[in-house]
Structure formats: structure tokens, C-alpha cells
mmCIF file of C-alpha atoms and ligand atoms in Angstrom:
data_model
loop_
_atom_site.group_PDB
_atom_site.id
_atom_site.type_symbol
_atom_site.label_atom_id
_atom_site.label_comp_id
_atom_site.label_asym_id
_atom_site.label_seq_id
_atom_site.Cartn_x
_atom_site.Cartn_y
_atom_site.Cartn_z
ATOM 1 C CA MET G 21 15.461 1.076 -151.329
ATOM 2 C CA GLN G 22 15.115 -0.043 -147.692
ATOM 3 C CA PRO G 23 18.477 -0.516 -145.892
ATOM 4 C CA LEU G 24 19.681 -4.106 -145.580
ATOM 5 C CA VAL G 25 21.592 -5.294 -142.503
ATOM 6 C CA VAL G 26 23.236 -8.729 -142.733
ATOM 7 C CA ALA G 27 24.700 -10.578 -139.735
ATOM 8 C CA ASN G 28 27.571 -12.980 -140.489
ATOM 9 C CA TRP G 29 28.079 -15.036 -137.330
ATOM 10 C CA LYS G 30 31.017 -16.851 -138.984
ATOM 11 C CA MET G 31 32.245 -19.984 -137.137
ATOM 12 C CA ASN G 32 30.886 -18.805 -133.800
ATOM 13 C CA THR G 33 28.164 -19.898 -131.345
ATOM 14 C CA GLY G 34 27.209 -23.223 -129.837
ATOM 15 C CA ILE G 35 23.609 -24.395 -130.007
ATOM 16 C CA SER G 36 22.544 -22.520 -126.872
ATOM 17 C CA ASP G 37 24.365 -19.269 -127.826
ATOM 18 C CA ALA G 38 22.778 -19.425 -131.273
ATOM 19 C CA SER G 39 19.296 -19.939 -129.807
ATOM 20 C CA VAL G 40 19.696 -17.141 -127.270
ATOM 21 C CA LEU G 41 21.136 -14.720 -129.848
ATOM 22 C CA ALA G 42 18.411 -15.426 -132.421
ATOM 23 C CA THR G 43 15.684 -15.203 -129.773
ATOM 24 C CA MET G 44 16.993 -11.880 -128.422
ATOM 25 C CA VAL G 45 17.291 -10.384 -131.904
ATOM 26 C CA ARG G 46 13.815 -11.611 -132.842
ATOM 27 C CA ASN G 47 12.250 -10.253 -129.657
ATOM 28 C CA GLN G 48 13.943 -6.870 -129.906
ATOM 29 C CA LEU G 49 13.073 -6.475 -133.561
ATOM 30 C CA HIS G 50 9.427 -7.273 -132.890
ATOM 31 C CA GLU G 51 7.214 -5.266 -135.267
ATOM 32 C CA PHE G 52 10.307 -3.666 -136.680
ATOM 33 C CA ASN G 53 9.941 -1.885 -139.993
ATOM 34 C CA GLY G 54 12.141 0.266 -142.182
ATOM 35 C CA VAL G 55 15.073 -2.126 -142.486
ATOM 36 C CA ASP G 56 15.568 -5.623 -143.914
ATOM 37 C CA VAL G 57 17.506 -7.945 -141.628
ATOM 38 C CA VAL G 58 19.281 -11.206 -142.540
ATOM 39 C CA LEU G 59 20.906 -13.570 -140.021
ATOM 40 C CA CYS G 60 23.608 -15.943 -141.299
ATOM 41 C CA PRO G 61 24.383 -18.499 -138.554
ATOM 42 C CA PRO G 62 26.637 -21.528 -139.097
ATOM 43 C CA PHE G 63 25.020 -24.224 -141.300
ATOM 44 C CA ILE G 64 24.489 -26.508 -138.343
ATOM 45 C CA TRP G 65 22.216 -24.012 -136.545
ATOM 46 C CA LEU G 66 20.176 -22.904 -139.562
ATOM 47 C CA GLN G 67 17.254 -25.174 -138.724
ATOM 48 C CA GLU G 68 17.225 -24.103 -135.090
ATOM 49 C CA VAL G 69 17.403 -20.383 -135.964
ATOM 50 C CA ALA G 70 14.734 -20.872 -138.642
ATOM 51 C CA SER G 71 12.356 -22.301 -136.064
ATOM 52 C CA ILE G 72 13.070 -19.396 -133.714
ATOM 53 C CA LEU G 73 12.512 -16.800 -136.415
ATOM 54 C CA GLU G 74 9.451 -18.586 -137.782
ATOM 55 C CA ILE G 75 10.599 -18.143 -141.341
ATOM 56 C CA SER G 76 7.147 -17.334 -142.589
ATOM 57 C CA ASP G 77 7.610 -13.955 -140.850
ATOM 58 C CA PRO G 78 9.155 -11.755 -143.536
ATOM 59 C CA ARG G 79 10.835 -9.287 -141.166
ATOM 60 C CA ILE G 80 13.980 -11.292 -140.474
ATOM 61 C CA LYS G 81 15.367 -13.533 -143.196
ATOM 62 C CA LEU G 82 17.841 -16.349 -142.981
ATOM 63 C CA GLY G 83 21.080 -16.674 -144.919
ATOM 64 C CA ALA G 84 23.882 -19.234 -145.223
ATOM 65 C CA GLN G 85 27.566 -18.336 -145.053
ATOM 66 C CA ASN G 86 28.594 -20.533 -147.970
ATOM 67 C CA CYS G 87 27.385 -23.177 -150.422
ATOM 68 C CA TYR G 88 28.679 -25.724 -152.908
ATOM 69 C CA PRO G 89 27.592 -25.106 -156.505
ATOM 70 C CA GLU G 90 26.794 -28.738 -157.499
ATOM 71 C CA LYS G 91 23.252 -30.011 -156.876
ATOM 72 C CA ASP G 92 24.248 -33.267 -155.126
ATOM 73 C CA GLY G 93 26.796 -36.060 -155.354
ATOM 74 C CA PRO G 94 30.141 -37.187 -153.918
ATOM 75 C CA PHE G 95 31.231 -33.932 -152.279
ATOM 76 C CA THR G 96 31.860 -35.025 -148.699
ATOM 77 C CA GLY G 97 31.152 -32.357 -146.147
ATOM 78 C CA GLU G 98 29.626 -29.875 -148.575
ATOM 79 C CA ILE G 99 26.153 -28.302 -148.587
ATOM 80 C CA SER G 100 24.395 -27.543 -151.882
ATOM 81 C CA VAL G 101 22.189 -24.600 -152.765
ATOM 82 C CA SER G 102 19.265 -26.958 -153.363
ATOM 83 C CA MET G 103 19.568 -28.149 -149.737
ATOM 84 C CA LEU G 104 19.724 -24.567 -148.479
ATOM 85 C CA GLN G 105 16.726 -23.558 -150.530
ATOM 86 C CA GLU G 106 14.435 -25.110 -147.930
ATOM 87 C CA LEU G 107 15.702 -22.805 -145.197
ATOM 88 C CA CYS G 108 17.390 -19.710 -146.598
ATOM 89 C CA SER G 109 16.731 -16.684 -148.747
ATOM 90 C CA TYR G 110 20.337 -15.483 -149.006
ATOM 91 C CA ILE G 111 23.810 -17.023 -149.318
ATOM 92 C CA ILE G 112 27.109 -15.219 -148.724
ATOM 93 C CA VAL G 113 29.563 -16.070 -151.503
ATOM 94 C CA GLY G 114 33.144 -14.985 -152.110
ATOM 95 C CA HIS G 115 33.857 -13.898 -148.539
ATOM 96 C CA SER G 116 37.518 -12.926 -148.162
ATOM 97 C CA GLU G 117 38.015 -15.590 -145.477
ATOM 98 C CA ARG G 118 36.992 -18.290 -147.963
ATOM 99 C CA ARG G 119 39.311 -16.845 -150.584
ATOM 100 C CA GLU G 120 42.148 -16.692 -148.051
ATOM 101 C CA HIS G 121 41.761 -19.984 -146.136
ATOM 102 C CA PHE G 122 40.087 -22.221 -148.716
ATOM 103 C CA GLY G 123 41.679 -20.961 -151.933
ATOM 104 C CA GLU G 124 38.407 -19.935 -153.575
ATOM 105 C CA ASN G 125 38.870 -18.034 -156.825
ATOM 106 C CA ASN G 126 36.589 -15.896 -158.979
ATOM 107 C CA GLU G 127 35.731 -18.780 -161.303
ATOM 108 C CA PHE G 128 34.472 -20.956 -158.438
ATOM 109 C CA ILE G 129 32.636 -18.020 -156.854
ATOM 110 C CA ASN G 130 30.982 -17.374 -160.218
ATOM 111 C CA GLU G 131 29.672 -20.968 -160.184
ATOM 112 C CA LYS G 132 28.190 -20.334 -156.746
ATOM 113 C CA VAL G 133 26.520 -17.120 -157.923
ATOM 114 C CA HIS G 134 24.865 -19.025 -160.791
ATOM 115 C CA ALA G 135 23.836 -21.880 -158.477
ATOM 116 C CA CYS G 136 22.138 -19.376 -156.119
ATOM 117 C CA LEU G 137 20.288 -17.744 -159.010
ATOM 118 C CA ARG G 138 19.180 -21.137 -160.349
ATOM 119 C CA TYR G 139 17.445 -21.860 -157.037
ATOM 120 C CA ASN G 140 16.069 -18.351 -156.544
ATOM 121 C CA LEU G 141 18.312 -17.561 -153.608
ATOM 122 C CA THR G 142 19.979 -14.168 -153.378
ATOM 123 C CA PRO G 143 23.770 -14.336 -153.412
ATOM 124 C CA ILE G 144 25.527 -11.744 -151.269
ATOM 125 C CA LEU G 145 28.681 -11.454 -153.330
ATOM 126 C CA CYS G 146 31.662 -10.109 -151.359
ATOM 127 C CA VAL G 147 34.476 -8.237 -153.058
ATOM 128 C CA GLY G 148 37.251 -6.110 -151.616
ATOM 129 C CA GLU G 149 40.935 -5.387 -151.843
ATOM 130 C CA LYS G 150 43.473 -7.043 -149.531
ATOM 131 C CA GLN G 151 45.484 -3.875 -149.142
ATOM 132 C CA LYS G 152 44.779 -0.292 -150.023
ATOM 133 C CA SER G 153 46.825 0.696 -153.065
ATOM 134 C CA GLU G 154 46.574 2.756 -156.221
ATOM 135 C CA ASN G 155 45.315 -0.319 -158.063
ATOM 136 C CA SER G 156 42.675 -1.335 -155.489
ATOM 137 C CA GLN G 157 39.683 -0.127 -157.437
ATOM 138 C CA LYS G 158 40.836 -1.766 -160.672
ATOM 139 C CA LYS G 159 41.295 -5.074 -158.828
ATOM 140 C CA ILE G 160 37.865 -4.842 -157.158
ATOM 141 C CA LEU G 161 36.189 -4.250 -160.524
ATOM 142 C CA LYS G 162 38.109 -7.132 -162.112
ATOM 143 C CA ASP G 163 36.994 -9.494 -159.309
ATOM 144 C CA LEU G 164 33.426 -8.244 -159.552
ATOM 145 C CA ILE G 165 33.251 -8.719 -163.326
ATOM 146 C CA GLU G 166 34.770 -12.210 -163.140
ATOM 147 C CA CYS G 167 32.449 -13.297 -160.317
ATOM 148 C CA LEU G 168 29.454 -12.040 -162.311
ATOM 149 C CA GLU G 169 30.428 -13.537 -165.652
ATOM 150 C CA GLY G 170 27.341 -14.764 -167.541
ATOM 151 C CA VAL G 171 24.886 -13.057 -165.156
ATOM 152 C CA THR G 172 22.137 -11.298 -167.120
ATOM 153 C CA LYS G 173 20.922 -7.747 -166.527
ATOM 154 C CA ASP G 174 17.677 -9.066 -165.007
ATOM 155 C CA GLU G 175 19.609 -11.392 -162.709
ATOM 156 C CA LEU G 176 21.770 -8.517 -161.470
ATOM 157 C CA ALA G 177 18.694 -7.132 -159.722
ATOM 158 C CA LYS G 178 18.518 -10.415 -157.724
ATOM 159 C CA ILE G 179 22.047 -10.085 -156.361
ATOM 160 C CA VAL G 180 23.471 -8.162 -153.424
ATOM 161 C CA VAL G 181 27.087 -7.002 -153.579
ATOM 162 C CA ALA G 182 29.038 -6.394 -150.368
ATOM 163 C CA TYR G 183 32.152 -4.257 -150.556
ATOM 164 C CA GLU G 184 34.468 -5.501 -147.817
ATOM 165 C CA PRO G 185 38.006 -4.105 -147.816
ATOM 166 C CA VAL G 186 39.977 -6.943 -146.223
ATOM 167 C CA TRP G 187 42.245 -4.519 -144.320
ATOM 168 C CA SER G 188 39.162 -3.131 -142.589
ATOM 169 C CA ILE G 189 37.595 -6.444 -141.480
ATOM 170 C CA SER G 190 37.641 -7.276 -137.761
ATOM 171 C CA THR G 191 39.945 -4.397 -136.909
ATOM 172 C CA ALA G 192 37.512 -2.307 -134.856
ATOM 173 C CA THR G 193 39.758 -2.026 -131.843
ATOM 174 C CA GLN G 194 43.196 -2.023 -133.381
ATOM 175 C CA GLY G 195 43.653 -0.968 -136.940
ATOM 176 C CA ASP G 196 42.754 0.924 -139.980
ATOM 177 C CA ILE G 197 39.054 1.272 -140.756
ATOM 178 C CA ALA G 198 37.614 2.483 -144.051
ATOM 179 C CA SER G 199 36.009 5.914 -143.790
ATOM 180 C CA GLY G 200 32.427 6.387 -144.927
ATOM 181 C CA GLU G 201 33.642 8.555 -147.799
ATOM 182 C CA TYR G 202 36.170 5.981 -149.002
ATOM 183 C CA ALA G 203 33.617 3.150 -148.737
ATOM 184 C CA ASN G 204 31.107 5.265 -150.640
ATOM 185 C CA GLU G 205 33.564 5.978 -153.437
ATOM 186 C CA VAL G 206 34.096 2.243 -154.025
ATOM 187 C CA CYS G 207 30.396 1.385 -153.638
ATOM 188 C CA GLU G 208 29.592 4.054 -156.225
ATOM 189 C CA LEU G 209 32.046 2.432 -158.624
ATOM 190 C CA ILE G 210 30.421 -0.968 -157.997
ATOM 191 C CA LYS G 211 26.961 0.495 -158.537
ATOM 192 C CA LYS G 212 28.032 1.914 -161.881
ATOM 193 C CA GLU G 213 29.036 -1.602 -162.913
ATOM 194 C CA VAL G 214 26.027 -3.547 -161.607
ATOM 195 C CA GLY G 215 23.252 -0.955 -161.974
ATOM 196 C CA LYS G 216 21.129 0.825 -159.401
ATOM 197 C CA GLU G 217 18.717 -2.073 -158.813
ATOM 198 C CA THR G 218 21.466 -4.089 -157.085
ATOM 199 C CA PRO G 219 21.882 -3.274 -153.381
ATOM 200 C CA VAL G 220 25.504 -2.546 -152.460
ATOM 201 C CA LEU G 221 26.531 -3.044 -148.832
ATOM 202 C CA TYR G 222 29.630 -2.044 -146.925
ATOM 203 C CA GLY G 223 31.272 -4.429 -144.466
ATOM 204 C CA GLY G 224 34.303 -4.114 -142.211
ATOM 205 C CA SER G 225 34.319 -3.494 -138.449
ATOM 206 C CA VAL G 226 30.965 -1.708 -138.427
ATOM 207 C CA THR G 227 29.541 -1.130 -134.942
ATOM 208 C CA SER G 228 26.507 0.707 -133.593
ATOM 209 C CA LEU G 229 28.826 3.690 -133.090
ATOM 210 C CA THR G 230 30.100 3.778 -136.682
ATOM 211 C CA VAL G 231 27.163 2.530 -138.752
ATOM 212 C CA ASP G 232 25.926 6.101 -139.368
ATOM 213 C CA ASN G 233 29.161 6.908 -141.214
ATOM 214 C CA TYR G 234 28.287 4.305 -143.841
ATOM 215 C CA ILE G 235 24.524 4.199 -143.965
ATOM 216 C CA SER G 236 24.369 7.978 -144.538
ATOM 217 C CA GLN G 237 26.338 7.627 -147.793
ATOM 218 C CA LYS G 238 24.531 7.902 -151.103
ATOM 219 C CA SER G 239 25.839 4.707 -152.703
ATOM 220 C CA ILE G 240 25.716 2.438 -149.626
ATOM 221 C CA ASP G 241 22.444 0.516 -149.258
ATOM 222 C CA GLY G 242 23.239 -1.371 -146.085
ATOM 223 C CA VAL G 243 25.897 -3.107 -144.020
ATOM 224 C CA LEU G 244 27.378 -6.577 -143.529
ATOM 225 C CA ILE G 245 28.252 -7.133 -139.893
ATOM 226 C CA GLY G 246 30.684 -9.714 -138.495
ATOM 227 C CA GLY G 247 31.893 -9.285 -134.908
ATOM 228 C CA SER G 248 29.162 -6.861 -133.828
ATOM 229 C CA SER G 249 26.434 -9.286 -134.885
ATOM 230 C CA LEU G 250 27.372 -11.697 -132.080
ATOM 231 C CA ASN G 251 25.931 -9.444 -129.409
ATOM 232 C CA ALA G 252 22.162 -8.993 -129.703
ATOM 233 C CA ASN G 253 22.121 -5.488 -128.211
ATOM 234 C CA ASN G 254 24.913 -4.258 -130.486
ATOM 235 C CA PHE G 255 23.320 -5.826 -133.537
ATOM 236 C CA VAL G 256 19.859 -4.477 -132.776
ATOM 237 C CA GLY G 257 21.473 -1.064 -132.151
ATOM 238 C CA ILE G 258 22.950 -1.236 -135.677
ATOM 239 C CA CYS G 259 19.564 -2.163 -137.165
ATOM 240 C CA LYS G 260 17.900 0.760 -135.379
ATOM 241 C CA LYS G 261 20.533 3.240 -136.552
ATOM 242 C CA ALA G 262 20.251 1.853 -140.074
ATOM 243 C CA ARG G 263 16.606 2.839 -140.209
ATOM 244 C CA GLY G 264 17.434 6.301 -138.890
ATOM 245 C CA GLU G 265 16.584 6.032 -135.181
HETATM 246 C C1 PEP T 325 32.965 -9.775 -142.285
HETATM 247 O O1 PEP T 325 33.886 -10.574 -142.087
HETATM 248 O O2 PEP T 325 32.161 -9.958 -143.205
HETATM 249 C C2 PEP T 325 32.852 -8.617 -141.409
HETATM 250 C C3 PEP T 325 32.195 -7.576 -141.842
HETATM 251 O O3 PEP T 325 33.462 -8.752 -140.191
HETATM 252 P P1 PEP T 325 33.663 -7.611 -139.083
HETATM 253 O O4 PEP T 325 32.377 -6.838 -138.968
HETATM 254 O O5 PEP T 325 33.990 -8.371 -137.841
HETATM 255 O O6 PEP T 325 34.795 -6.752 -139.569
#
């Protein structure tokens, strides 16, 4: 399968930064093959980025960073999957920052996974341990199974799983970073659970200097990029390395 590189801009960029970043990425990835690229800007810039990417062009897809599982109704401030369907192909669900700051649990994340599938959007389901311990892998599998409850075998092929060890997120300059071998071991475990049709990504402080360590691993099908996706040159560098340049 072709490597997948997903950019999670998180709660960053103003309108002009978002336009410049999307335009630079689009221009540098002109006629770019060999890797699938997804940009996930904040909700409020989705329309703007969509018009820059010209969403009919299949090379760069658009994703949302979150969704609410109900179709519509009295959910002030929320955005439903049916609203996102007009603009996006992917939705990140279960990100550790949503679990940590907004109290999201596996049951709620499972509802989001089903809502994405109902509207033919691909959920990028994030799982990963808070701290490395002997029980990490057991916990990751438990989370994965609970988040995928009720998902059929056929539907599993329409999901992307991102393994993101929380201790390795946004630590590029200061802390512990998962090695390619460690990330591969966990991604292999995930693959055994979900089947080989489901792409499994690694995410956590990946840069253009470290992406090779992950993308070269047998069970890692791509990368989810936070901080390094906010600089067009760094992000494009990651995309180029991911396709073996
Ligand atoms: C993330 O939060 O999904 C992520 C991968 O962030 P970073 O690349 O900044 O560690």
C-alpha cells in the first residue's frame, strides 16, 4: 500500500497562515505521486484550505481533527460528520489530547468511528499508551478493541489506525522518542488485530530527519505529523522521504 502522511495542524494558524501553508504545500507537491497526503486544519479553515487544494484533485485530501457523532440537534459548538462530509475525506478521532483535555472515552470514540463510517468518511483512530510500561501493549489493544466495537470486517478496511505513544508526542527537542523498532512492534500488534487491509500509522515527534526510521518498518504504513506539519518545507520534506526520495 502507498504510504500515507497526515498533517494535524491542531489549534494552530490564523486565516493567513493557513492559506499560506496550504498553498505552499500544494505548490511543492505539484504532480506528486507515490504518497497519499491528508491535511487536517482547524474546522474554521477547512473551507479555505479546500478551495486552495481544489478538492477535486485527488493528490491531497482534507481531514478534520474531530467530529460529533450525532447528525444534528442541540449540541452547541459541535460539528457533525454529516456537515464535514461536504468537505473532508478523513476525520481524526480519539486523539490523546481529546482524551486528556475533553474527557473522551472509548465508548464515545466508538460512536464517532461509527458516525464516520455511516457517512463514508475514513476515521483515523488514534491509540497509544500514556506511559511506557509492561502493560502498555495490553492497554493499547484494549482501547483499540473498545473503540472498534461493532465495526465489521469489511468496515475495518475503511479505517486508518494511528499508533501514537503519548510520551512521544511533541517531544522532538526535549524528551523520549519511540524508536522505529518499538513503534513497529506495536504497529505489528495492531495489524494483527485489525487485519492487513487497514493502514497503521505511527505518530509522535516525527520530523524530516526521523521519518525514515518509521517509514522503513514493515508494519508502519505512514505517519501522523503534528508540530512538523506547520512548516511547509519540513512537511514536504517528510512527504518526499515517505515516498523514498
Ligand atoms: C500528534 O499530536 O498527533 C502528533 C503526532 O504531534 P507531534 O508530531 O507534534 O508529536
